[in-house]
Amino acid sequence: MDEAPARFRIVPDDYHVPYAGTAGDGRRFFLSDELFDPSSGAAYVGLFLWNADGTFDEVKVDEAVRAEWVPSGQAASAGADQVVASRLAELGKYVLEPIDVAPFAVEVDGVTFGWVGEDFEGTYSLHIEPGNFIAYYEPWDGLGYDT
């Protein structure tokens, strides 16, 4: 079985990772408006923050309205453009770039947020929660992920 990484890379792209990089204060960040809890139907905008050395700092969560047409197990933008713009503004002058960060998981109002590790048929992966719509594997370089 593969082992859990101490760090993994998140690379910004035009698909599920449009906002990843370094904030004006040096912290690393990942922002998503596609987070969802399939059991409750809730949608979220989540700003995940790590210290400059890649250790977990905090997560900021805003509940959003999930479009009714989106199937329960599928990721989709919550359409919370104002919330996304506000969270990006909090970052100061940020740079979109690959970041190397530690996996973490925290609970906010009974919902797990973070990068959760699991073994599936001998292969270890890290997936985002809530929603489990991005999963990274070895070599942890962020250049490819499963959705």
Coordinates of C-alpha atoms in Angstrom, one line a residue:
M1 CA 0.0 0.0 0.0
D2 CA 1.2 3.5 -0.7
E3 CA 1.8 5.8 2.3
A4 CA 0.2 9.1 3.2
P5 CA 2.3 12.1 2.1
A6 CA 3.5 14.7 4.5
R7 CA 2.9 17.2 1.7
F8 CA 1.1 17.2 -1.6
R9 CA 0.9 19.7 -4.4
I10 CA -2.1 21.6 -5.6
V11 CA -1.7 23.1 -9.1
P12 CA -4.3 25.7 -10.3
D13 CA -6.2 24.8 -13.5
D14 CA -9.3 25.7 -15.4
Y15 CA -11.4 22.8 -14.1
H16 CA -11.8 22.1 -10.4
V17 CA -8.8 24.1 -9.1
P18 CA -9.1 27.7 -10.4
Y19 CA -7.9 29.3 -7.1
A20 CA -4.7 28.0 -5.5
G21 CA -1.6 29.9 -4.7
T22 CA 0.1 32.3 -2.3
A23 CA -1.8 35.1 -0.5
G24 CA -0.4 38.5 0.1
D25 CA 0.6 37.5 3.6
G26 CA 2.6 34.5 2.4
R27 CA 0.0 31.9 3.4
R28 CA -0.9 29.2 0.9
F29 CA -4.5 28.9 -0.2
F30 CA -7.1 26.9 -2.1
L31 CA -10.6 28.3 -2.7
S32 CA -13.5 26.3 -4.0
D33 CA -17.2 27.0 -4.6
E34 CA -17.9 23.4 -5.5
L35 CA -17.9 21.9 -2.0
F36 CA -21.1 20.0 -1.2
D37 CA -22.6 17.6 1.3
P38 CA -24.5 14.9 -0.6
S39 CA -26.4 13.8 2.5
S40 CA -27.9 17.2 3.3
G41 CA -27.8 18.9 -0.1
A42 CA -25.8 21.8 1.4
A43 CA -23.3 23.7 -0.8
Y44 CA -20.3 25.6 0.4
V45 CA -17.6 28.1 -0.5
G46 CA -14.4 27.1 1.3
L47 CA -11.2 29.0 1.7
F48 CA -8.5 26.5 2.9
L49 CA -5.4 28.3 4.3
W50 CA -2.0 27.0 5.2
N51 CA 1.0 28.8 6.8
A52 CA 3.8 29.7 4.5
D53 CA 5.6 26.4 5.4
G54 CA 2.6 24.4 4.2
T55 CA 1.2 23.5 7.7
F56 CA -2.6 23.9 8.1
D57 CA -3.8 27.2 9.4
E58 CA -7.5 27.5 9.0
V59 CA -10.6 27.0 6.8
K60 CA -13.2 29.6 6.2
V61 CA -16.6 28.3 5.2
D62 CA -19.7 30.0 3.7
E63 CA -22.9 28.1 3.1
A64 CA -24.3 28.7 -0.4
V65 CA -27.3 27.5 -2.3
R66 CA -26.8 24.4 -4.4
A67 CA -28.6 24.5 -7.8
E68 CA -31.6 22.1 -7.8
W69 CA -30.6 20.7 -11.2
V70 CA -27.2 19.4 -10.0
P71 CA -27.3 15.6 -9.2
S72 CA -26.6 14.9 -5.6
G73 CA -23.2 13.3 -6.1
Q74 CA -21.8 15.8 -8.6
A75 CA -19.7 18.9 -8.0
A76 CA -20.8 22.2 -9.5
S77 CA -20.3 25.8 -8.8
A78 CA -22.5 27.1 -6.1
G79 CA -22.9 30.3 -8.2
A80 CA -21.8 32.4 -5.1
D81 CA -19.6 34.8 -7.2
Q82 CA -19.9 37.6 -4.6
V83 CA -18.7 35.3 -1.8
V84 CA -15.8 34.0 -3.9
A85 CA -14.8 37.6 -4.8
S86 CA -15.0 38.6 -1.1
R87 CA -12.8 35.7 0.0
L88 CA -10.3 36.4 -2.8
A89 CA -10.2 40.1 -1.7
E90 CA -9.3 38.9 1.9
L91 CA -6.1 37.3 0.4
G92 CA -4.6 40.7 -0.6
K93 CA -2.3 40.6 -3.6
Y94 CA -2.3 36.9 -4.3
V95 CA -0.5 34.8 -6.9
L96 CA -2.0 31.8 -8.5
E97 CA 0.7 29.1 -8.5
P98 CA 1.3 25.5 -7.4
I99 CA 1.4 25.1 -3.6
D100 CA 2.9 22.3 -1.5
V101 CA 0.8 21.7 1.6
A102 CA 0.0 19.2 4.4
P103 CA -3.3 17.3 4.3
F104 CA -5.7 18.1 7.1
A105 CA -9.3 17.6 8.1
V106 CA -11.4 19.7 10.5
E107 CA -15.1 19.7 11.4
V108 CA -17.2 22.8 10.9
D109 CA -20.8 22.6 12.1
G110 CA -20.7 18.8 11.9
V111 CA -19.3 18.7 8.3
T112 CA -15.7 17.6 7.5
F113 CA -13.6 20.0 5.5
G114 CA -10.1 19.3 4.2
W115 CA -8.0 16.8 2.4
V116 CA -8.8 13.3 3.7
G117 CA -6.7 10.2 3.1
E118 CA -7.9 6.8 2.3
D119 CA -6.7 3.5 0.9
F120 CA -8.6 2.0 -2.1
E121 CA -7.5 -1.4 -3.2
G122 CA -3.9 -0.8 -2.1
T123 CA -3.6 2.8 -3.5
Y124 CA -3.6 5.7 -1.1
S125 CA -5.3 8.9 -2.2
L126 CA -6.2 12.3 -0.7
H127 CA -9.6 13.7 -1.6
I128 CA -11.3 16.9 -0.8
E129 CA -14.2 17.1 1.6
P130 CA -17.0 17.8 1.6
G131 CA -18.0 16.3 -1.8
N132 CA -15.0 14.1 -2.6
F133 CA -14.8 15.5 -6.2
I134 CA -11.0 15.8 -6.4
A135 CA -8.6 13.0 -5.5
Y136 CA -4.8 13.1 -5.7
Y137 CA -2.4 10.1 -5.9
E138 CA 1.3 9.5 -5.9
P139 CA 3.6 11.1 -7.1
W140 CA 1.7 13.9 -5.3
D141 CA 2.8 16.5 -7.9
G142 CA -0.7 17.9 -8.5
L143 CA -0.4 17.5 -12.3
G144 CA -3.3 15.0 -12.4
Y145 CA -6.3 14.2 -10.2
D146 CA -9.4 12.1 -10.4
T147 CA -12.9 13.6 -10.3

